[in-house]
Short mmCIF file of C-alpha atoms and ligand atoms in Angstrom, two decimals:
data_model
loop_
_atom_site.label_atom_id
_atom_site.label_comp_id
_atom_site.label_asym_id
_atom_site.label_seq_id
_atom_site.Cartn_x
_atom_site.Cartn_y
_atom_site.Cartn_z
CA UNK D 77 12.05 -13.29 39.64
CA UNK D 78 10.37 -15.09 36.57
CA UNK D 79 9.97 -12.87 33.68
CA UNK D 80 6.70 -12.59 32.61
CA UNK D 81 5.52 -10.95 28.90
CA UNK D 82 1.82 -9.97 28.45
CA UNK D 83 0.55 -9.52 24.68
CA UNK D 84 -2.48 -7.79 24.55
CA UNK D 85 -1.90 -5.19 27.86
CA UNK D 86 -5.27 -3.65 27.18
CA UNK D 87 -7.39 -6.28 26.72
CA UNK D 88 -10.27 -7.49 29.30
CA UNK D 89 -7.99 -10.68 29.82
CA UNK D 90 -4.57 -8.82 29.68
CA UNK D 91 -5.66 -6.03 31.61
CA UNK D 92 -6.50 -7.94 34.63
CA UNK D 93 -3.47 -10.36 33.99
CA UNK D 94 -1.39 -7.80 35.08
CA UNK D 95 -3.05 -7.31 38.52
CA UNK D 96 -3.62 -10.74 39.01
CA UNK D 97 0.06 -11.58 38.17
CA UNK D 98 2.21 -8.90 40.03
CA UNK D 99 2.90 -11.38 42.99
CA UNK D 100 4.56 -14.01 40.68
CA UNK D 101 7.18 -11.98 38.81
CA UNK D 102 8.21 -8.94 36.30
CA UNK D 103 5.29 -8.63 34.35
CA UNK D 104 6.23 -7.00 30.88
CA UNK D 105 2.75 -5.91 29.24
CA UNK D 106 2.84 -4.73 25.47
CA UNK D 107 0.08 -3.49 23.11
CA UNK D 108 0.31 -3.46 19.80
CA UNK D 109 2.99 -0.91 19.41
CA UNK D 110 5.36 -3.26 21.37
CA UNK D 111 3.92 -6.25 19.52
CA UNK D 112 1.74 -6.49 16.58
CA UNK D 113 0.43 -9.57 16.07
CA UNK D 114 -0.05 -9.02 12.52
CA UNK D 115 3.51 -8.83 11.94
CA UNK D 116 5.77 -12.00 12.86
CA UNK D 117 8.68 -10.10 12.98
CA UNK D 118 7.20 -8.01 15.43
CA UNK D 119 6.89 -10.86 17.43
CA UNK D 120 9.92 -12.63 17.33
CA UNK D 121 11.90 -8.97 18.27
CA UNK D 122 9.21 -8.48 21.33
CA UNK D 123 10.00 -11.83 22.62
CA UNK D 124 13.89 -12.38 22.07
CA UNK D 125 14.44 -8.72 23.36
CA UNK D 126 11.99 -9.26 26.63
CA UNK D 127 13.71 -13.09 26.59
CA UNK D 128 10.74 -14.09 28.79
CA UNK D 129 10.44 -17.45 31.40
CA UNK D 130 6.34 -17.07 30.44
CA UNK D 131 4.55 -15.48 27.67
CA UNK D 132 1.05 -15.07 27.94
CA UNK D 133 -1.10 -14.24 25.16
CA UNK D 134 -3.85 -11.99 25.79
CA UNK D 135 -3.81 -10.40 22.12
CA UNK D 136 -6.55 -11.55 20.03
CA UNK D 137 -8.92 -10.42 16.57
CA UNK D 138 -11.61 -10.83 19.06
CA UNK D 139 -14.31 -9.66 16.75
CA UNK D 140 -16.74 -12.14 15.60
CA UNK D 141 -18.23 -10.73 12.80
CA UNK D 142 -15.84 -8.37 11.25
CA UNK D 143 -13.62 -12.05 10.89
CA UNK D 144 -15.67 -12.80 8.21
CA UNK D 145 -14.61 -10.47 5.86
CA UNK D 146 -11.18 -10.18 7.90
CA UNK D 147 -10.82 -13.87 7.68
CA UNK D 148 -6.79 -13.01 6.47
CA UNK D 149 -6.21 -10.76 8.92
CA UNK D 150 -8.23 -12.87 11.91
CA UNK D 151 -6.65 -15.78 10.33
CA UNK D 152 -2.88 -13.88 11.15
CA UNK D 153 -3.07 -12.62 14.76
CA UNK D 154 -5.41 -15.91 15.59
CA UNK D 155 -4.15 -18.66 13.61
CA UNK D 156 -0.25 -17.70 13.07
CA UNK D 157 1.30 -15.59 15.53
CA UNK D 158 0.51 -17.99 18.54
CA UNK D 159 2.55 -20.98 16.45
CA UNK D 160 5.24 -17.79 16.39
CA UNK D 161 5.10 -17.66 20.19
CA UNK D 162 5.34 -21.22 20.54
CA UNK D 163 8.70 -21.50 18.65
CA UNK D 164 9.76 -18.28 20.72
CA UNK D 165 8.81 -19.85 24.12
CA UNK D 166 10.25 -23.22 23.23
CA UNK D 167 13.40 -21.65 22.03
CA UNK D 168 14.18 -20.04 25.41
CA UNK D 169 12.50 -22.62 27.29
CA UNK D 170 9.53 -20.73 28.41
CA UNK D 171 6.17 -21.20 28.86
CA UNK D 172 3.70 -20.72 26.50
CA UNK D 173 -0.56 -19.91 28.15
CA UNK D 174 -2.39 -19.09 24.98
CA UNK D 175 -6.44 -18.39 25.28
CA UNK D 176 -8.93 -19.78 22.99
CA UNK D 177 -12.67 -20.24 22.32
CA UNK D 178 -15.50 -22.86 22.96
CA UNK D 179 -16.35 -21.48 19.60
CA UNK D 180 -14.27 -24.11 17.86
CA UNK D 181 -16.79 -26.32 18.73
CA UNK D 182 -20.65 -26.54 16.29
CA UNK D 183 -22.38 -26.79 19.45
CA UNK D 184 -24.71 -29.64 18.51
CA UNK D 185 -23.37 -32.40 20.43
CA UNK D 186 -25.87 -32.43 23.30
CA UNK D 187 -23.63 -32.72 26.15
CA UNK D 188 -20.93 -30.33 27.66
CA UNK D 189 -17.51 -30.67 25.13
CA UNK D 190 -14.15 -32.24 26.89
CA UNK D 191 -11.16 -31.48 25.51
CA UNK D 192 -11.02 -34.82 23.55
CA UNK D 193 -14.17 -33.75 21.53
CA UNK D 194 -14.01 -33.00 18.08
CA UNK D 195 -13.71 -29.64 17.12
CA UNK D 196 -16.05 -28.11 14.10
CA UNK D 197 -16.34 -24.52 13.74
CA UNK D 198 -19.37 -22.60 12.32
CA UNK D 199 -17.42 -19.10 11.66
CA UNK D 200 -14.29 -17.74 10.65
CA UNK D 201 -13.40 -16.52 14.14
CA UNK D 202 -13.95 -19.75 15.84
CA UNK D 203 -11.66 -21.94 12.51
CA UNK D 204 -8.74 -19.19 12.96
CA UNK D 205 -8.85 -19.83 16.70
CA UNK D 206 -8.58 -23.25 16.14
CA UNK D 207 -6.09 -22.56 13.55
CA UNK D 208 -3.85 -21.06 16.71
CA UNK D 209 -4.40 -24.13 18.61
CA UNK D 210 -3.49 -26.32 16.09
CA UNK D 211 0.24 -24.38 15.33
CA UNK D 212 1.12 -24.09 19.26
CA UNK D 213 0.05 -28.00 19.42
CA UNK D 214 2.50 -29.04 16.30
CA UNK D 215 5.48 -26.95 17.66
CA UNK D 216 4.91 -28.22 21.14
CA UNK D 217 7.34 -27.48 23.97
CA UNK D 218 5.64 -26.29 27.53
CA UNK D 219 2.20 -25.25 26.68
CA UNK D 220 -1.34 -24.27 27.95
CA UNK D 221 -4.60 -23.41 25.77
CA UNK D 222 -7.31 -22.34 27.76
CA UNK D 223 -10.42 -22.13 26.31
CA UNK D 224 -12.52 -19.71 27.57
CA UNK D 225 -16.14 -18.09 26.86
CA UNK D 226 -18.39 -15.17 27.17
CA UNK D 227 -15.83 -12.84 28.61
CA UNK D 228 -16.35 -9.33 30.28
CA UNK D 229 -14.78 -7.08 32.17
CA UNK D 230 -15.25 -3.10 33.47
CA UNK D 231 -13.19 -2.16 29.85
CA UNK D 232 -13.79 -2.82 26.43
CA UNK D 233 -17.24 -4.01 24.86
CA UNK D 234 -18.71 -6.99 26.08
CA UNK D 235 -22.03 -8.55 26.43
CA UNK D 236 -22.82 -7.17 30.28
CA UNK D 237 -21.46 -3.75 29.61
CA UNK D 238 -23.87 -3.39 26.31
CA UNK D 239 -26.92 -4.93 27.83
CA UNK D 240 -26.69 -2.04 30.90
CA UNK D 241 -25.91 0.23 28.20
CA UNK D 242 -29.33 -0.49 26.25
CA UNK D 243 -31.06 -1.32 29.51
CA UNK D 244 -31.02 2.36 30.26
CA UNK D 245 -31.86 3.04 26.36
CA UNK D 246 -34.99 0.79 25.91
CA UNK D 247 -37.89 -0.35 27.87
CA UNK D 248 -37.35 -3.81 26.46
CA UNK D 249 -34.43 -5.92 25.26
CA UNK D 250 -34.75 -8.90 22.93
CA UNK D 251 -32.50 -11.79 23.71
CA UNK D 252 -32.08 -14.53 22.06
CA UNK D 253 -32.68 -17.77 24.18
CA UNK D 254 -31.25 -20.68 22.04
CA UNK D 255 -27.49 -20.09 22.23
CA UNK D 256 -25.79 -20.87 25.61
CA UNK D 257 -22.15 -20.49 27.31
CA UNK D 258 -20.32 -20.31 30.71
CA UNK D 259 -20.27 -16.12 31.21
CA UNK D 260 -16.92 -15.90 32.76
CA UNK D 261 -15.03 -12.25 34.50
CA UNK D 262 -11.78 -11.50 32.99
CA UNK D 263 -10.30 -11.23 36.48
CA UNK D 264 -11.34 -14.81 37.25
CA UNK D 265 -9.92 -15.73 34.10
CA UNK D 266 -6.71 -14.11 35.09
CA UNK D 267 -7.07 -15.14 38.65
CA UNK D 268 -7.37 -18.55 37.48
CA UNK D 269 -4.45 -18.29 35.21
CA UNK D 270 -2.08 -16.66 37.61
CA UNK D 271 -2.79 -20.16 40.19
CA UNK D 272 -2.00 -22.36 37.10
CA UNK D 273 1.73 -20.64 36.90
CA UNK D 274 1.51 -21.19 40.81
CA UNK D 275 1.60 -24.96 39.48
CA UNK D 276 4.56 -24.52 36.79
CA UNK D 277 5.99 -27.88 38.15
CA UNK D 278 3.00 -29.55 36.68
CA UNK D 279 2.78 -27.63 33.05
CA UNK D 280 5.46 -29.13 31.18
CA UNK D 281 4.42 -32.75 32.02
CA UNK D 282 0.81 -31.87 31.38
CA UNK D 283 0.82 -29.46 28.40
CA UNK D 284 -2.48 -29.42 26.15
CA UNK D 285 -5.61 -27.70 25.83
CA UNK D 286 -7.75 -27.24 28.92
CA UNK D 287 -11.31 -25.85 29.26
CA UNK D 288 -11.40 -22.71 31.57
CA UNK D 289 -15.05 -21.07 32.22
CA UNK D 290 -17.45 -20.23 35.38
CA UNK D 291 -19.22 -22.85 36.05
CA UNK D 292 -22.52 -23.32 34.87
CA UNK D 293 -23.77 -22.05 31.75
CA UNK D 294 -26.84 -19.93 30.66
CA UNK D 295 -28.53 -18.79 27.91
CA UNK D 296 -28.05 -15.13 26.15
CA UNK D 297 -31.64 -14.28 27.59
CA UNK D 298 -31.19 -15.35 31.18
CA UNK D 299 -27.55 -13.62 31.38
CA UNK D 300 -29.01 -11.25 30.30
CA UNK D 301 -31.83 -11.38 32.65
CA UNK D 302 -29.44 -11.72 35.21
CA UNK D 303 -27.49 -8.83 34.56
CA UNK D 304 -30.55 -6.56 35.23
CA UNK D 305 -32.11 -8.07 37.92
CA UNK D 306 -28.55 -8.32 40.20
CA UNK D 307 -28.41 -4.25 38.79
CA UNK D 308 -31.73 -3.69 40.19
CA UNK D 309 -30.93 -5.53 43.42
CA UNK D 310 -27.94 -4.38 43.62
CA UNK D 311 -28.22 -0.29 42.82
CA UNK D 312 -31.33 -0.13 43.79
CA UNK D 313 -32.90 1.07 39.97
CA UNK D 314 -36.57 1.26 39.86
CA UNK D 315 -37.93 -1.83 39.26
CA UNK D 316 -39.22 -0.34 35.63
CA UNK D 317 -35.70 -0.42 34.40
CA UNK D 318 -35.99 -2.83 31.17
CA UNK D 319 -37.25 -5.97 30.91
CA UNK D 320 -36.03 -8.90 28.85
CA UNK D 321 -37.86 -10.73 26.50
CA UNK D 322 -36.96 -13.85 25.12
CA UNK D 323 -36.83 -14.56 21.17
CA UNK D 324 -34.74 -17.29 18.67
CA UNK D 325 -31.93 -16.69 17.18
CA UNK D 326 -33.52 -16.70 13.82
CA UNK D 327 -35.12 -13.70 14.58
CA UNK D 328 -31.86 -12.15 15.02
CA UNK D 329 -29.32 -12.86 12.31
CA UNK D 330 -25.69 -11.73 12.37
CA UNK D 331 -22.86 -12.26 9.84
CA UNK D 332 -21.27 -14.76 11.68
CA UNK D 333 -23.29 -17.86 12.73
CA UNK D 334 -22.88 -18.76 16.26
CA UNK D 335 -22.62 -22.15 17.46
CA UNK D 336 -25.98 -23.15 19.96
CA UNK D 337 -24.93 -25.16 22.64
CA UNK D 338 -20.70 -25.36 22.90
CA UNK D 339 -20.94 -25.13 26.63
CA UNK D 340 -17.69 -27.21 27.88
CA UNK D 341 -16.72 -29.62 30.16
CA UNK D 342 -14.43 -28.00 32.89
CA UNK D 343 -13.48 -31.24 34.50
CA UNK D 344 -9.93 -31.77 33.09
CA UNK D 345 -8.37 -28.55 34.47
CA UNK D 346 -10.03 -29.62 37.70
CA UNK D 347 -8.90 -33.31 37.69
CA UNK D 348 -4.91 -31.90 36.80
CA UNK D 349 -4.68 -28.88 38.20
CA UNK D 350 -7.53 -28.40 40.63
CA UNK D 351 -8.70 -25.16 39.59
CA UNK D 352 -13.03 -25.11 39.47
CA UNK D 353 -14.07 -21.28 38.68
CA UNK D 354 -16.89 -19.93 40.85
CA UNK D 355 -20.76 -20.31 39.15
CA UNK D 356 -21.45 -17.76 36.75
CA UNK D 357 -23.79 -16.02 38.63
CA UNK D 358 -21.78 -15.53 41.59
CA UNK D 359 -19.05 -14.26 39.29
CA UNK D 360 -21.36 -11.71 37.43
CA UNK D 361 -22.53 -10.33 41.38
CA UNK D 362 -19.11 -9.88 42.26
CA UNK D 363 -18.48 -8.19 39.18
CA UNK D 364 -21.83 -5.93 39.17
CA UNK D 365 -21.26 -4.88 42.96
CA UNK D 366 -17.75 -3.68 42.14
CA UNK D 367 -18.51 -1.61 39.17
N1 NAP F 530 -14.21 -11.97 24.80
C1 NAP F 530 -14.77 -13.17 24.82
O1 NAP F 530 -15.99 -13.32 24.98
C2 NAP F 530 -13.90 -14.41 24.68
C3 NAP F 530 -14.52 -15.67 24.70
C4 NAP F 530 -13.74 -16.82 24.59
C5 NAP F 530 -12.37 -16.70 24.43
N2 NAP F 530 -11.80 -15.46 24.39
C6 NAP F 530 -10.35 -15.37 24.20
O2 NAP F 530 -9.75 -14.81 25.36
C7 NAP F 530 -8.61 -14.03 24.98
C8 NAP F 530 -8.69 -12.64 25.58
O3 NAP F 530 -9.90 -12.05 25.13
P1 NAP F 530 -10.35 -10.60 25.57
O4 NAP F 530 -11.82 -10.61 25.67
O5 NAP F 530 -9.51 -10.13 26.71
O6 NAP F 530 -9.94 -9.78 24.27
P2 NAP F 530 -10.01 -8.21 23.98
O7 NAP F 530 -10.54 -7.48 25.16
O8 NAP F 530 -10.64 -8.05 22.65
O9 NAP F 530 -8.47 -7.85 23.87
C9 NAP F 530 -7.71 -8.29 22.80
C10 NAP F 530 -6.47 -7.44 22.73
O10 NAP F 530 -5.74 -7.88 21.59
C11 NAP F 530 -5.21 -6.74 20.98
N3 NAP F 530 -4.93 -6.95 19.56
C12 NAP F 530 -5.80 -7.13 18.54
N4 NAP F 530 -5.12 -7.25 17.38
C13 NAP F 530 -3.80 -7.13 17.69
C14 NAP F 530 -2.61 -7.14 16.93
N5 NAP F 530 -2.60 -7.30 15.59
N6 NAP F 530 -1.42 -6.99 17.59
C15 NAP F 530 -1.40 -6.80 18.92
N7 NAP F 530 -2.49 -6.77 19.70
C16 NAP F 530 -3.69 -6.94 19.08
C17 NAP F 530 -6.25 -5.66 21.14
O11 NAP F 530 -5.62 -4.43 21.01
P3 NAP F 530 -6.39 -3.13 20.51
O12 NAP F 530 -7.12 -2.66 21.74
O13 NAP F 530 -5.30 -2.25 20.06
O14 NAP F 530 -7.32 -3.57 19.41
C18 NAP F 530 -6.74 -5.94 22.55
O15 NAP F 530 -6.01 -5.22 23.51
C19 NAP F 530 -8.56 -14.07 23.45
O16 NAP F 530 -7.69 -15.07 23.02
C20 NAP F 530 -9.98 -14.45 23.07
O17 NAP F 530 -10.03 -15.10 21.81
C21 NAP F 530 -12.53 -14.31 24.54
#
């Protein structure tokens, strides 16, 4: 049975890792207190005493705008631990999946990103993600980086959870209709995941980054949109349950500046590993019927 170590146990992402990958070996999930990112040491004693065949990283500084006046501390779980990992894995000969961000990307190219598209990032999140990338790439050995976006999940805070949260709060939500990504379930992410190991054979002849969303993308305002209208369907709320208006992002300004358009290409991971995620709405029904 392949050894498998989890950083980041109670995550959206690590949480339904473990489900997804109980079939495939001994999964070994830690939080903090059995790895803190923050702490290299930490992680080199997690990983030589687990001495894992696969370490997935599920641990991230996940929040956008607290990075930027965290940028050190984003800048040490995002940017340096995962090149810590990577020494780790390729020390024992493991495999190394890592998660990262279509926010390393401005979003102003006009066309879905591939992986061979330069990366720019608008915020400190998305350059200390891209930071992590760039120390698993240099150390190499047997590697994934999946890039995901818009994640949720039935735990932690995330964009659908909030929006039914307010929906029940407000007779109208504002929603900003000029930034876009692929909204993608944390158990499809894991799901996904779990098939790649399926296909260890092919990961150490075609380590790299890969780009790993639902397909489709949308804008805040119609996820948003469709979030309460599947509810409403779904639930059956009275069809005066909020509505959703649409507005620019101008009109809403954050600390951290978000990138418009960094929807990404999936066709790679399809192409190498044939893995194509469900469309983004079918993802968010499944999700909305089961919570
Ligand atoms: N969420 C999104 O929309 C999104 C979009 C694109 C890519 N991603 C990427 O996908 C991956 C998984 O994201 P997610 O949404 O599952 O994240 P999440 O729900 O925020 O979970 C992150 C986990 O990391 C843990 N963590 C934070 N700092 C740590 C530290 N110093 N040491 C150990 N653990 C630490 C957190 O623990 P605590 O609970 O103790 O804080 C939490 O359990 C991340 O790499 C993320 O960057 C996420």
């Amino acid at each position: 049975m392949q050894r498998i170590l989890v950083p980041g146990r109670n995550g959206q992402v690590g949480w339904e890792l473990q489900a997804a990958l109980e079939p495939l070996g001994t999964v070994i999930g830690l939080d903090r207190s059995g790895m803190d990112l923050a702490s290299p040491d930490s992680i080199r004693r997690a990983i030589r005493d687990a001495k894992p065949d696969v370490i997935i990283n599920a641990a991230a500084y996940n929040h956008v705008d607290r990075a930027e006046s965290e940028p050190d501390l984003a800048m040490q779980v995002n940017g340096i631990a995962p090149g810590i990992m990577a020494e780790e894995a390729k020390r024992l000969g493991a495999i190394l999946i890592h998660y990262s961000t279509d926010y390393v990307f401005d979003g102003e190219l006009g066309r879905p990103y591939s992986e061979e598209d330069a990366p720019n990032p608008l915020n400190a999140y998305g350059r200390t993600k891209l930071a992590g990338e760039r120390a698993i790439e240099s150390v190499g050995g047997q590697y994934l980086i999946l890039r995901s976006s818009w994640v949720y999940s039935a735990r932690g805070s995330n964009f659908v959870l909030t929006v039914l949260r307010l929906a029940r709060e407000k007779p109208e939500l504002a929603m900003v209709n000029d930034q876009f990504g692929s909204p993608t379930w944390a158990r499809w992410l894991a799901q996904a995941t779990a098939e790649l190991l399926r296909k260890r054979e092919l990961i150490s002849r075609h380590s790299g980054v890969y780009h790993l969303t639902a397909s489709g993308h949308a804008s805040r305002y119609e996820f948003a949109k469709a979030i309460i209208d599947i509810m409403k369907e779904v639930s059956g709320i009275p069809s005066g349950w909020a509505s959703v208006k649409a507005i620019g992002s101008d009109a809403y300004p954050l600390p951290a500046m978000r990138p418009r358009n960094p929807v990404i290409s999936k066709d790679k991971i399809k192409r190498v590993f044939g893995i194509e995620m469900p469309r983004w709405e079918d993802q968010l029904r499944a999700f909305l019927v089961n919570l």
